[in-house]
Amino acid sequence: MTPKPQQRIRKDDVLTALGYALPVIGGLLGVAYVNTKYMDFINPVWAVGGGALLGWIIARVIRKVLG
Amino acid sequence: MAALDQTQVKEGVDQETVDAVREVGTYKYGWETEIEMEYAPKGVNPDIVKLISGKNDEPEWMTEWRLAAFERWTKMDEPNWAMVSYPKIDFQDQYYYARPKSMEEKPKSLDEVDPKLLATYEKLGIPLKEQMILAGVEGAEDAPAEGRKVAVDAVFDSVSVGTTFQEELKKAGVIFCSISEAIREHPELVKKYLGTVVPVSDNFYATLNSAVFSDGSFVYVPPGVRCPMELSTYFRINAENTGQFERTLIIADKGSYVSYLEGCTAPQRDTAQLHAAVVEIIIEEDAEVKYSTVQNWFPGDENGKGGIYNFVTKRADCRGDRSKVMWTQVETGSAVTWKYPSCILRGDDSQGEFYSIAITNNMQQADTGTKMVHLGKNTKSRIVSKGISAGMAQNTYRGLVSMHPKAKDSRNYTQCDSLLIGDKCGAHTVPYIEVKNNSSRVEHEATTSKVDEDQLFYCRQRGMDEEEAVALVVNGFCKDVLQALPMEFAMEAQQLVAISLEGSVG
């Protein structure tokens, strides 16, 4: 009997997805920060770019540790 | 409206419908309360100043303070630099003190309250619970309050009729009362702070106010207290040929927070009336104050007859580090507006925000803006001003941003937008910028535009009439400021924006 294909989410898939998801979440958090803390006068380009870069770095670190 | 008066009403149309149609586009609060009033003699002189002081049972130091202000005022000239024109005001041809005769003695029960006074509050939309307290009925504070609490101080001509929720506020340590009461009950606080933000000789109208102010509101929030409810003052001018001169003093001690709302209306008359107010706000370390105004004085008729001459001095002094102030104003009324709410950012890291909508229609004139004076390090300010002109109105934004030598690394952002409706109105922008250090940054953006024909066309395609379409476009134009208003005022302000522009198209 052939075993049924398993639909379990594999660790590699999650780690791969994190590489895309965290920079996006970081960028969105940057947008939120610029709008709520408008008196900090942060350039939105830096906030979005910085958030995305931070998300990417975190994803890399997670992949290094768990991958 | 005159055309409507001459129109033959068809048979079968009831009077209620005719009245409702007649009401559309007219000033909603233009009615007058027929109530017996007590007046001081006309004109202003040392005797009148003493009389006002005496009516409020003030101590001698206060009378002396007023007389010194009057002495200075007699040597001052009326300012003429603002972009407004109006007939010369005869300061000796008006009353400086008027109060309902029924307010001579504080009523002890509802039966004793003048029913006309009660009806006035009801008509102005003040809830019944508050109505009882506003009329000065003892014990009304114990009645259950409905919905969100907003403490109200109601000023009727020259007197504060009453203040709600005083006991509840007292439990939190907050003092909220009329300024006349504060002078009697808390002289040490008044003496310490009065005139320290807006000095007696600050300007012509502030000096006049210092001499003849009759009432107003006083707020003290002790250290570390977040005021448990919104505070508000409702100013009503009712008496004819009478000026209203109120004084507001707000003190937010270290780490405290308070949100204060202000509303005002006046009856519809052919003669202009004077309103000269002073608002002083003191903000200590880590404290925050939000001050919102919806100014809806009678703007005069479409030919510029009548209306209120509104000359106001408002200033906040951010004395402590990390203190914050936020001014939000919606200016729709007044024949003439002369008003520049200011922020003195003295403490390091202090912040000042100013959001303003100034709508002028028909023959209205508004010269308004703000002053941001940066004195402390790393101070920040933001100005968002929206000016809308329609009919033959003139709307001027006049602002000052000043970065002093010690205000290192300070920031300012100014956005000043003007919208023109029609081809006979005017929008003017007069920004002053002074930067005396090389680490601060100032940004100024300004736009002037007409209502976009494409947007109007889009709205009209969806069944809106032209006035509805313009109101929608204008509300969109003002949304940045409307969002900054507290919930209590935001809806009212949005409707007011639409009403103020009625009759401006077509």
Coordinates of C-alpha atoms in Angstrom, one line a residue:
Chain A
M1 CA 0.0 0.0 0.0
T2 CA 1.3 3.4 -0.9
P3 CA 1.2 5.9 2.0
K4 CA -1.1 8.9 1.7
P5 CA 0.6 12.1 0.8
Q6 CA 0.9 14.2 3.9
Q7 CA -0.3 17.8 3.9
R8 CA 1.8 18.8 6.9
I9 CA 3.5 22.2 6.6
R10 CA 7.2 21.6 6.3
K11 CA 9.7 23.7 8.3
D12 CA 11.5 24.7 5.1
D13 CA 8.3 26.1 3.6
V14 CA 7.7 28.2 6.7
L15 CA 11.2 29.6 6.7
T16 CA 11.0 30.4 3.1
A17 CA 7.7 32.2 3.6
L18 CA 9.2 34.2 6.5
G19 CA 11.8 35.5 4.1
Y20 CA 9.0 37.2 2.2
A21 CA 6.5 37.9 5.0
L22 CA 8.7 39.6 7.5
P23 CA 10.0 42.4 5.2
V24 CA 6.4 43.1 4.1
I25 CA 5.2 43.2 7.8
G26 CA 8.2 45.4 8.6
G27 CA 7.3 47.8 5.9
L28 CA 3.7 48.0 7.0
L29 CA 4.8 48.6 10.6
G30 CA 6.9 51.5 9.2
V31 CA 3.8 53.0 7.6
A32 CA 1.8 52.6 10.8
Y33 CA 4.6 54.2 12.8
V34 CA 4.9 57.2 10.5
N35 CA 1.1 57.8 10.7
T36 CA 0.8 57.4 14.5
K37 CA 4.0 59.1 15.6
Y38 CA 3.7 61.9 13.0
M39 CA 5.4 64.4 15.4
D40 CA 8.6 62.4 15.2
F41 CA 8.9 63.8 11.6
I42 CA 10.3 60.6 10.2
N43 CA 10.7 60.4 6.5
P44 CA 8.2 57.7 5.3
V45 CA 10.7 56.4 2.8
W46 CA 13.2 55.6 5.6
A47 CA 10.4 54.2 7.8
V48 CA 9.1 51.8 5.2
G49 CA 12.6 50.9 3.9
G50 CA 13.9 50.5 7.4
G51 CA 11.0 48.4 8.4
A52 CA 11.4 46.1 5.4
L53 CA 15.1 45.8 5.9
L54 CA 14.7 45.0 9.6
G55 CA 12.1 42.4 8.6
W56 CA 14.5 40.9 6.1
I57 CA 17.3 40.8 8.7
I58 CA 15.1 39.1 11.3
A59 CA 14.0 36.5 8.7
R60 CA 17.6 35.8 7.8
V61 CA 18.5 35.4 11.5
I62 CA 15.6 33.0 12.0
R63 CA 16.6 31.0 9.0
K64 CA 20.2 30.8 10.2
V65 CA 19.2 29.6 13.6
L66 CA 16.4 27.2 12.6
G67 CA 17.4 26.3 9.1
Chain B
M1 CA -35.1 84.0 2.1
A2 CA -36.6 87.3 1.1
A3 CA -37.8 85.7 -2.1
L4 CA -39.5 83.0 -0.1
D5 CA -41.4 85.5 2.0
Q6 CA -42.8 87.0 -1.2
T7 CA -43.7 83.6 -2.7
Q8 CA -47.3 82.5 -2.7
V9 CA -47.6 79.2 -0.8
K10 CA -49.7 76.6 -2.5
E11 CA -53.0 75.5 -0.9
G12 CA -52.6 72.4 1.2
V13 CA -49.0 73.2 2.3
D14 CA -49.0 73.5 6.1
Q15 CA -47.2 76.2 8.1
E16 CA -44.7 73.8 9.5
T17 CA -43.4 72.9 6.1
V18 CA -43.2 76.6 5.2
D19 CA -41.3 77.4 8.4
A20 CA -39.0 74.4 7.8
V21 CA -38.1 75.6 4.3
R22 CA -37.6 79.1 5.6
E23 CA -35.2 77.7 8.2
V24 CA -32.9 76.1 5.5
G25 CA -29.7 78.0 5.0
T26 CA -30.4 80.4 7.9
Y27 CA -28.3 80.7 11.0
K28 CA -29.6 78.0 13.4
Y29 CA -28.8 79.8 16.6
G30 CA -30.0 83.3 15.6
W31 CA -32.9 83.4 18.0
E32 CA -33.0 85.6 21.0
T33 CA -34.0 84.8 24.6
E34 CA -36.4 87.5 25.9
I35 CA -35.2 87.8 29.4
E36 CA -35.0 90.6 31.8
M37 CA -31.4 91.8 31.9
E38 CA -29.4 94.0 34.2
Y39 CA -26.9 96.3 32.5
A40 CA -24.0 98.4 33.6
P41 CA -24.1 101.9 32.2
K42 CA -22.8 102.2 28.6
G43 CA -19.1 102.8 27.9
V44 CA -15.9 101.9 29.6
N45 CA -14.1 104.0 32.2
P46 CA -12.5 103.3 35.7
D47 CA -16.0 103.3 37.3
I48 CA -17.2 100.6 35.0
V49 CA -14.1 98.6 35.6
K50 CA -14.7 98.9 39.4
L51 CA -18.3 98.1 38.9
I52 CA -17.5 94.8 37.1
S53 CA -15.0 93.9 39.7
G54 CA -17.5 94.7 42.4
K55 CA -20.2 92.6 40.8
N56 CA -17.9 89.6 40.9
D57 CA -16.9 90.3 44.6
E58 CA -13.3 90.5 43.7
P59 CA -10.4 91.2 46.1
E60 CA -8.7 94.5 45.9
W61 CA -5.6 93.2 44.1
M62 CA -7.8 92.1 41.2
T63 CA -9.5 95.5 40.9
E64 CA -6.1 97.1 40.9
W65 CA -4.9 94.7 38.2
R66 CA -7.9 95.6 36.1
L67 CA -7.4 99.4 36.6
A68 CA -3.8 99.1 35.6
A69 CA -4.9 97.3 32.4
F70 CA -7.5 100.0 31.7
E71 CA -4.8 102.7 32.2
R72 CA -2.6 101.0 29.6
W73 CA -5.5 100.4 27.2
T74 CA -6.3 104.2 27.1
K75 CA -2.8 104.7 25.7
M76 CA -3.0 102.0 23.0
D77 CA -4.2 102.2 19.4
E78 CA -6.4 99.7 17.7
P79 CA -4.3 97.5 15.4
N80 CA -4.9 97.9 11.7
W81 CA -2.4 95.5 10.2
A82 CA -4.8 92.6 9.8
M83 CA -6.5 92.1 6.4
V84 CA -9.9 93.0 7.6
S85 CA -12.0 96.1 7.3
Y86 CA -14.9 97.1 9.4
P87 CA -16.5 100.4 10.5
K88 CA -14.7 102.1 13.4
I89 CA -15.9 100.6 16.7
D90 CA -17.2 103.1 19.2
F91 CA -16.0 101.5 22.4
Q92 CA -18.1 104.0 24.5
D93 CA -21.3 103.1 22.8
Q94 CA -21.8 99.6 24.2
Y95 CA -22.5 97.7 27.4
Y96 CA -19.6 96.0 29.1
Y97 CA -21.7 94.1 31.6
A98 CA -25.1 92.4 31.2
R99 CA -26.6 89.6 33.3
P100 CA -30.0 88.0 33.6
K101 CA -31.8 89.6 36.6
S102 CA -32.8 86.1 37.7
M103 CA -29.1 85.3 38.3
E104 CA -28.8 88.0 41.0
E105 CA -29.3 85.2 43.5
K106 CA -28.4 81.6 42.8
P107 CA -31.6 79.5 42.6
K108 CA -32.0 76.7 45.1
S109 CA -34.6 74.6 43.2
L110 CA -35.9 74.1 39.7
D111 CA -39.0 76.1 40.6
E112 CA -36.9 79.1 41.3
V113 CA -35.0 79.0 38.0
D114 CA -36.2 81.4 35.3
P115 CA -38.0 79.1 32.8
K116 CA -36.7 81.2 29.9
L117 CA -33.2 80.4 31.0
L118 CA -34.0 76.7 31.0
A119 CA -35.6 77.0 27.6
T120 CA -32.5 78.6 26.3
Y121 CA -30.4 75.7 27.3
E122 CA -32.8 73.2 25.9
K123 CA -32.9 75.0 22.6
L124 CA -29.1 75.1 22.4
G125 CA -29.1 71.4 22.8
I126 CA -27.7 71.0 26.3
P127 CA -28.9 67.8 27.9
L128 CA -31.6 68.0 30.6
K129 CA -29.3 66.7 33.3
E130 CA -26.8 69.4 32.6
Q131 CA -29.6 71.8 32.2
M132 CA -30.5 71.4 35.8
I133 CA -27.0 72.1 36.9
L134 CA -26.4 74.9 34.5
A135 CA -29.3 76.7 36.0
G136 CA -27.4 76.5 39.3
V137 CA -29.8 74.1 41.1
E138 CA -28.2 72.7 44.2
G139 CA -28.1 68.9 44.4
A140 CA -28.6 68.3 40.6
E141 CA -25.1 66.7 40.5
D142 CA -26.4 63.6 42.2
A143 CA -28.8 62.8 39.3
P144 CA -27.7 60.0 37.1
A145 CA -25.9 61.2 34.0
E146 CA -26.6 59.6 30.6
G147 CA -23.9 58.7 28.1
R148 CA -20.4 60.1 28.0
K149 CA -19.8 62.9 30.5
V150 CA -18.8 66.3 29.5
A151 CA -18.6 68.9 32.2
V152 CA -20.0 72.3 31.0
D153 CA -19.5 75.8 32.1
A154 CA -22.1 78.0 30.5
V155 CA -21.4 81.7 30.0
F156 CA -24.5 83.8 29.3
D157 CA -23.6 87.3 28.3
S158 CA -21.4 88.5 31.2
V159 CA -21.9 85.8 33.7
S160 CA -21.2 82.1 34.1
V161 CA -24.6 80.6 34.8
G162 CA -23.3 77.3 36.1
T163 CA -20.7 74.6 35.9
T164 CA -21.6 70.9 35.8
F165 CA -19.8 67.9 37.4
Q166 CA -17.8 70.1 39.7
E167 CA -18.0 67.7 42.7
E168 CA -17.0 64.7 40.6
L169 CA -14.1 66.6 39.2
K170 CA -13.1 67.7 42.7
K171 CA -12.8 64.1 43.7
A172 CA -10.1 63.7 41.1
G173 CA -8.5 66.9 42.3
V174 CA -9.5 68.9 39.2
I175 CA -10.8 72.4 39.7
F176 CA -13.3 73.5 37.0
C177 CA -15.3 76.6 37.7
S178 CA -15.9 80.1 36.5
I179 CA -13.0 82.5 36.6
S180 CA -14.9 84.8 39.0
E181 CA -15.4 81.9 41.4
A182 CA -11.7 81.0 41.0
I183 CA -10.7 84.6 41.9
R184 CA -12.7 84.3 45.1
E185 CA -12.0 80.6 46.0
H186 CA -8.5 80.0 44.6
P187 CA -6.8 83.4 44.6
E188 CA -3.3 81.9 45.0
L189 CA -3.6 80.0 41.7
V190 CA -5.1 82.9 39.8
K191 CA -2.5 85.4 41.2
K192 CA 0.3 83.0 40.2
Y193 CA -0.8 82.4 36.7
L194 CA -3.1 85.1 35.4
G195 CA -1.5 87.4 32.9
T196 CA 1.7 85.3 32.7
V197 CA 1.0 83.9 29.2
V198 CA -0.9 86.9 27.8
P199 CA 0.5 89.9 29.6
V200 CA -1.8 92.8 30.4
S201 CA -0.3 95.0 27.6
D202 CA 0.0 92.2 25.0
N203 CA -2.3 93.8 22.5
F204 CA -5.2 96.3 22.3
Y205 CA -8.0 93.7 22.7
A206 CA -6.2 91.6 25.3
T207 CA -5.6 94.8 27.4
L208 CA -9.3 95.7 27.0
N209 CA -10.2 92.2 28.1
S210 CA -7.9 92.4 31.1
A211 CA -9.7 95.5 32.2
V212 CA -13.3 94.5 31.7
F213 CA -13.5 90.7 31.6
S214 CA -16.6 89.7 33.4
D215 CA -16.4 85.9 33.5
G216 CA -15.0 82.8 31.8
S217 CA -13.6 79.5 32.8
F218 CA -10.9 78.3 35.1
V219 CA -9.3 74.8 35.0
Y220 CA -6.6 73.4 37.2
V221 CA -5.5 69.8 36.8
P222 CA -3.1 68.7 39.6
P223 CA 0.1 66.7 39.0
G224 CA -0.3 63.3 37.5
V225 CA -4.1 63.5 37.0
R226 CA -5.8 62.6 33.8
C227 CA -9.0 64.6 33.8
P228 CA -11.8 62.0 34.0
M229 CA -14.0 63.8 31.5
E230 CA -13.9 66.4 28.8
L231 CA -14.4 69.9 29.9
S232 CA -16.2 72.5 27.9
T233 CA -17.5 76.0 28.0
Y234 CA -20.5 77.3 26.0
F235 CA -20.5 81.0 25.3
R236 CA -23.8 82.7 24.5
I237 CA -24.2 86.4 23.7
N238 CA -27.9 87.3 24.1
A239 CA -28.2 91.0 25.1
E240 CA -28.2 93.6 22.4
N241 CA -25.4 96.1 22.0
T242 CA -23.3 94.2 24.6
G243 CA -19.8 93.0 24.2
Q244 CA -18.7 89.7 25.7
F245 CA -15.2 89.7 27.3
E246 CA -14.5 86.3 28.8
R247 CA -11.2 85.1 30.2
T248 CA -10.2 81.4 30.3
L249 CA -7.2 80.2 32.4
I250 CA -6.1 76.5 32.1
I251 CA -3.3 75.1 34.2
A252 CA -2.1 71.6 33.5
D253 CA 0.4 70.6 36.2
K254 CA 3.2 68.1 35.8
G255 CA 2.2 64.9 34.1
S256 CA -1.5 65.8 33.7
Y257 CA -3.9 65.6 30.8
V258 CA -7.0 67.6 29.9
S259 CA -9.2 68.0 26.8
Y260 CA -11.2 71.2 26.7
L261 CA -13.9 72.1 24.2
E262 CA -15.4 75.5 23.5
G263 CA -18.5 76.5 21.6
C264 CA -20.2 79.8 21.0
T265 CA -23.3 81.3 19.4
A266 CA -25.2 84.6 19.3
P267 CA -28.6 86.0 18.1
Q268 CA -29.1 87.3 14.6
R269 CA -29.1 91.1 14.6
D270 CA -28.6 94.0 12.2
T271 CA -26.0 95.6 14.5
A272 CA -22.5 94.2 15.0
Q273 CA -21.4 93.1 18.4
L274 CA -17.9 92.9 20.0
H275 CA -16.4 89.7 21.4
A276 CA -12.8 90.1 22.8
A277 CA -11.6 87.0 24.7
V278 CA -8.3 85.9 26.2
V279 CA -7.3 82.3 26.7
E280 CA -4.2 81.4 28.7
I281 CA -2.9 77.9 29.0
I282 CA 0.0 76.8 31.2
I283 CA 1.4 73.4 30.6
E284 CA 4.0 72.0 33.0
E285 CA 6.4 69.0 32.5
D286 CA 5.0 66.0 30.7
A287 CA 1.5 67.5 30.7
E288 CA -0.8 67.6 27.7
V289 CA -3.7 69.9 26.8
K290 CA -6.1 69.6 23.9
Y291 CA -8.1 72.7 23.2
S292 CA -10.9 72.5 20.6
T293 CA -13.1 75.3 19.4
V294 CA -16.2 75.3 17.2
Q295 CA -16.8 79.0 16.6
N296 CA -20.3 79.7 15.3
W297 CA -21.0 83.3 16.2
F298 CA -23.6 85.0 14.0
P299 CA -21.7 85.8 10.8
G300 CA -23.9 88.7 9.6
D301 CA -26.4 88.6 6.7
E302 CA -25.5 88.1 3.1
N303 CA -25.0 91.9 2.7
G304 CA -22.6 92.0 5.6
K305 CA -25.1 93.6 8.0
G306 CA -24.6 92.6 11.7
G307 CA -22.5 89.8 13.0
I308 CA -19.9 89.4 15.7
Y309 CA -16.5 91.1 15.6
N310 CA -14.4 88.4 17.1
F311 CA -11.0 89.6 18.4
V312 CA -9.4 86.8 20.4
T313 CA -6.0 86.2 22.0
K314 CA -5.2 82.6 22.7
R315 CA -1.9 81.4 23.9
A316 CA -0.4 78.2 25.4
D317 CA 2.9 78.2 27.2
C318 CA 4.6 74.8 27.3
R319 CA 6.8 75.5 30.3
G320 CA 7.9 72.1 31.2
D321 CA 10.0 69.6 29.3
R322 CA 8.0 67.2 27.0
S323 CA 4.8 69.2 27.4
K324 CA 2.3 69.1 24.6
V325 CA -0.5 71.3 23.4
M326 CA -2.9 70.8 20.5
W327 CA -5.2 73.6 19.2
T328 CA -8.0 72.5 16.9
Q329 CA -10.4 75.2 15.7
V330 CA -13.3 75.3 13.3
E331 CA -14.1 78.9 12.5
T332 CA -17.4 79.2 10.6
G333 CA -19.1 82.2 12.2
S334 CA -18.3 85.9 12.9
A335 CA -18.4 88.8 10.6
V336 CA -14.8 89.6 11.4
T337 CA -12.3 87.1 12.9
W338 CA -8.9 88.1 14.3
K339 CA -7.5 85.2 16.0
Y340 CA -4.0 83.6 16.3
P341 CA -3.8 80.7 18.8
S342 CA -0.2 80.4 19.7
C343 CA 2.3 78.0 21.3
I344 CA 5.4 79.0 23.2
L345 CA 7.5 75.9 23.2
R346 CA 9.7 76.8 26.2
G347 CA 10.5 73.3 27.6
D348 CA 12.9 71.0 25.9
D349 CA 11.2 68.3 23.7
S350 CA 7.9 70.1 24.0
Q351 CA 5.3 69.9 21.1
G352 CA 2.7 72.2 19.7
E353 CA 0.1 71.3 17.1
F354 CA -2.4 73.6 15.4
Y355 CA -5.3 72.4 13.2
S356 CA -7.6 74.9 11.7
I357 CA -10.6 75.2 9.4
A358 CA -11.6 78.8 8.6
I359 CA -14.8 79.1 6.4
T360 CA -15.9 82.4 5.2
N361 CA -19.0 83.0 3.1
N362 CA -20.9 86.1 1.9
M363 CA -19.2 89.2 3.4
Q364 CA -17.3 87.5 6.2
Q365 CA -13.6 88.3 6.8
A366 CA -11.2 86.1 8.7
D367 CA -7.5 86.9 9.5
T368 CA -6.4 83.8 11.4
G369 CA -3.4 81.6 11.9
T370 CA -1.0 80.6 14.6
K371 CA 2.4 81.4 16.1
M372 CA 4.9 78.7 17.0
V373 CA 7.7 80.1 19.1
H374 CA 10.4 77.5 19.6
L375 CA 12.6 78.3 22.6
G376 CA 13.6 74.9 23.9
K377 CA 15.8 72.2 22.4
N378 CA 14.3 69.6 20.2
T379 CA 10.9 71.2 20.1
K380 CA 8.4 70.2 17.4
S381 CA 5.4 71.9 15.9
R382 CA 2.9 71.1 13.2
I383 CA 0.4 73.4 11.6
V384 CA -2.4 72.3 9.3
S385 CA -4.6 75.2 8.1
K386 CA -7.5 74.9 5.8
G387 CA -9.1 78.1 4.5
I388 CA -12.3 78.1 2.5
S389 CA -13.7 81.2 0.9
A390 CA -17.0 81.6 -0.8
G391 CA -19.3 84.5 -1.9
M392 CA -17.4 87.8 -1.5
A393 CA -15.5 86.7 1.6
Q394 CA -11.8 87.3 2.4
N395 CA -9.8 84.6 4.2
T396 CA -6.2 85.2 5.4
Y397 CA -3.8 82.8 7.0
R398 CA -1.2 84.6 9.0
G399 CA 1.4 82.5 10.7
L400 CA 4.7 82.8 12.5
V401 CA 7.3 80.1 13.0
S402 CA 10.2 81.3 15.1
M403 CA 13.2 79.2 15.9
H404 CA 15.3 80.9 18.6
P405 CA 19.1 80.4 18.9
K406 CA 18.7 77.9 21.8
A407 CA 16.0 75.8 20.0
K408 CA 18.6 73.4 18.6
D409 CA 17.4 70.5 16.4
S410 CA 13.8 71.8 16.4
R411 CA 11.3 71.0 13.7
N412 CA 8.3 72.6 12.2
Y413 CA 5.9 71.4 9.4
T414 CA 3.3 73.8 8.0
Q415 CA 0.6 72.9 5.6
C416 CA -1.6 75.8 4.5
D417 CA -4.3 75.1 1.9
S418 CA -6.9 77.5 0.6
L419 CA -10.0 76.6 -1.4
L420 CA -11.9 79.2 -3.4
I421 CA -15.6 78.8 -4.3
G422 CA -16.8 81.4 -6.8
D423 CA -14.9 84.2 -8.5
K424 CA -15.4 87.1 -6.1
C425 CA -13.8 85.8 -2.9
G426 CA -10.1 85.9 -1.8
A427 CA -7.6 83.7 0.0
H428 CA -4.4 85.2 1.3
T429 CA -1.4 83.5 3.0
V430 CA 1.1 85.5 5.0
P431 CA 3.7 83.2 6.6
Y432 CA 6.5 84.6 8.7
I433 CA 9.5 82.3 9.3
E434 CA 12.4 83.2 11.5
V435 CA 15.2 80.7 12.0
K436 CA 18.1 81.8 14.3
N437 CA 20.1 78.6 14.6
N438 CA 21.5 76.2 12.0
S439 CA 20.3 72.9 13.2
S440 CA 16.5 73.4 13.0
R441 CA 14.3 72.6 10.1
V442 CA 11.2 74.4 8.9
E443 CA 8.9 73.1 6.1
H444 CA 6.1 75.1 4.6
E445 CA 3.7 73.9 2.0
A446 CA 0.9 76.0 0.6
T447 CA -1.7 75.4 -2.0
T448 CA -4.6 77.5 -3.4
S449 CA -7.2 75.8 -5.5
K450 CA -10.7 75.9 -6.8
V451 CA -13.3 73.2 -6.2
D452 CA -12.5 70.6 -8.8
E453 CA -15.1 70.6 -11.6
D454 CA -14.4 66.9 -12.3
Q455 CA -15.1 66.0 -8.7
L456 CA -18.3 68.0 -8.7
F457 CA -19.4 66.4 -12.0
Y458 CA -18.7 62.9 -10.5
C459 CA -20.8 63.7 -7.5
R460 CA -23.6 65.2 -9.5
Q461 CA -23.7 62.1 -11.7
R462 CA -24.5 60.1 -8.6
G463 CA -27.6 62.1 -7.8
M464 CA -26.2 64.8 -5.5
D465 CA -27.3 68.4 -6.0
E466 CA -24.5 71.0 -6.4
E467 CA -24.6 72.2 -2.8
E468 CA -24.3 68.6 -1.5
A469 CA -21.4 68.0 -3.9
V470 CA -19.6 71.1 -2.8
A471 CA -20.1 70.1 0.9
L472 CA -18.7 66.7 0.3
V473 CA -15.7 68.0 -1.5
V474 CA -15.1 70.6 1.2
N475 CA -15.5 68.0 4.0
G476 CA -12.9 65.9 2.2
F477 CA -10.6 69.0 1.9
C478 CA -10.9 69.5 5.7
K479 CA -10.7 65.9 6.8
D480 CA -7.2 66.2 8.4
V481 CA -8.5 68.8 10.8
L482 CA -11.9 67.2 11.4
Q483 CA -10.1 64.0 12.4
A484 CA -8.2 65.9 15.1
L485 CA -11.5 67.1 16.8
P486 CA -12.9 65.2 19.7
M487 CA -15.9 62.9 18.9
E488 CA -18.4 65.4 20.5
F489 CA -17.5 68.1 18.0
A490 CA -16.5 66.2 14.9
M491 CA -20.0 65.4 13.7
E492 CA -21.3 68.9 14.5
A493 CA -18.3 70.5 12.8
Q494 CA -18.9 68.4 9.7
Q495 CA -22.5 69.5 9.4
L496 CA -21.5 73.1 10.2
V497 CA -19.0 73.1 7.3
A498 CA -21.9 72.1 4.9
I499 CA -24.3 74.6 6.4
S500 CA -21.8 77.5 6.3
L501 CA -21.5 77.1 2.6
E502 CA -25.2 77.0 1.8
G503 CA -26.0 79.5 -0.9
S504 CA -22.4 79.8 -2.0
V505 CA -22.9 77.9 -5.3
G506 CA -25.2 78.7 -8.2

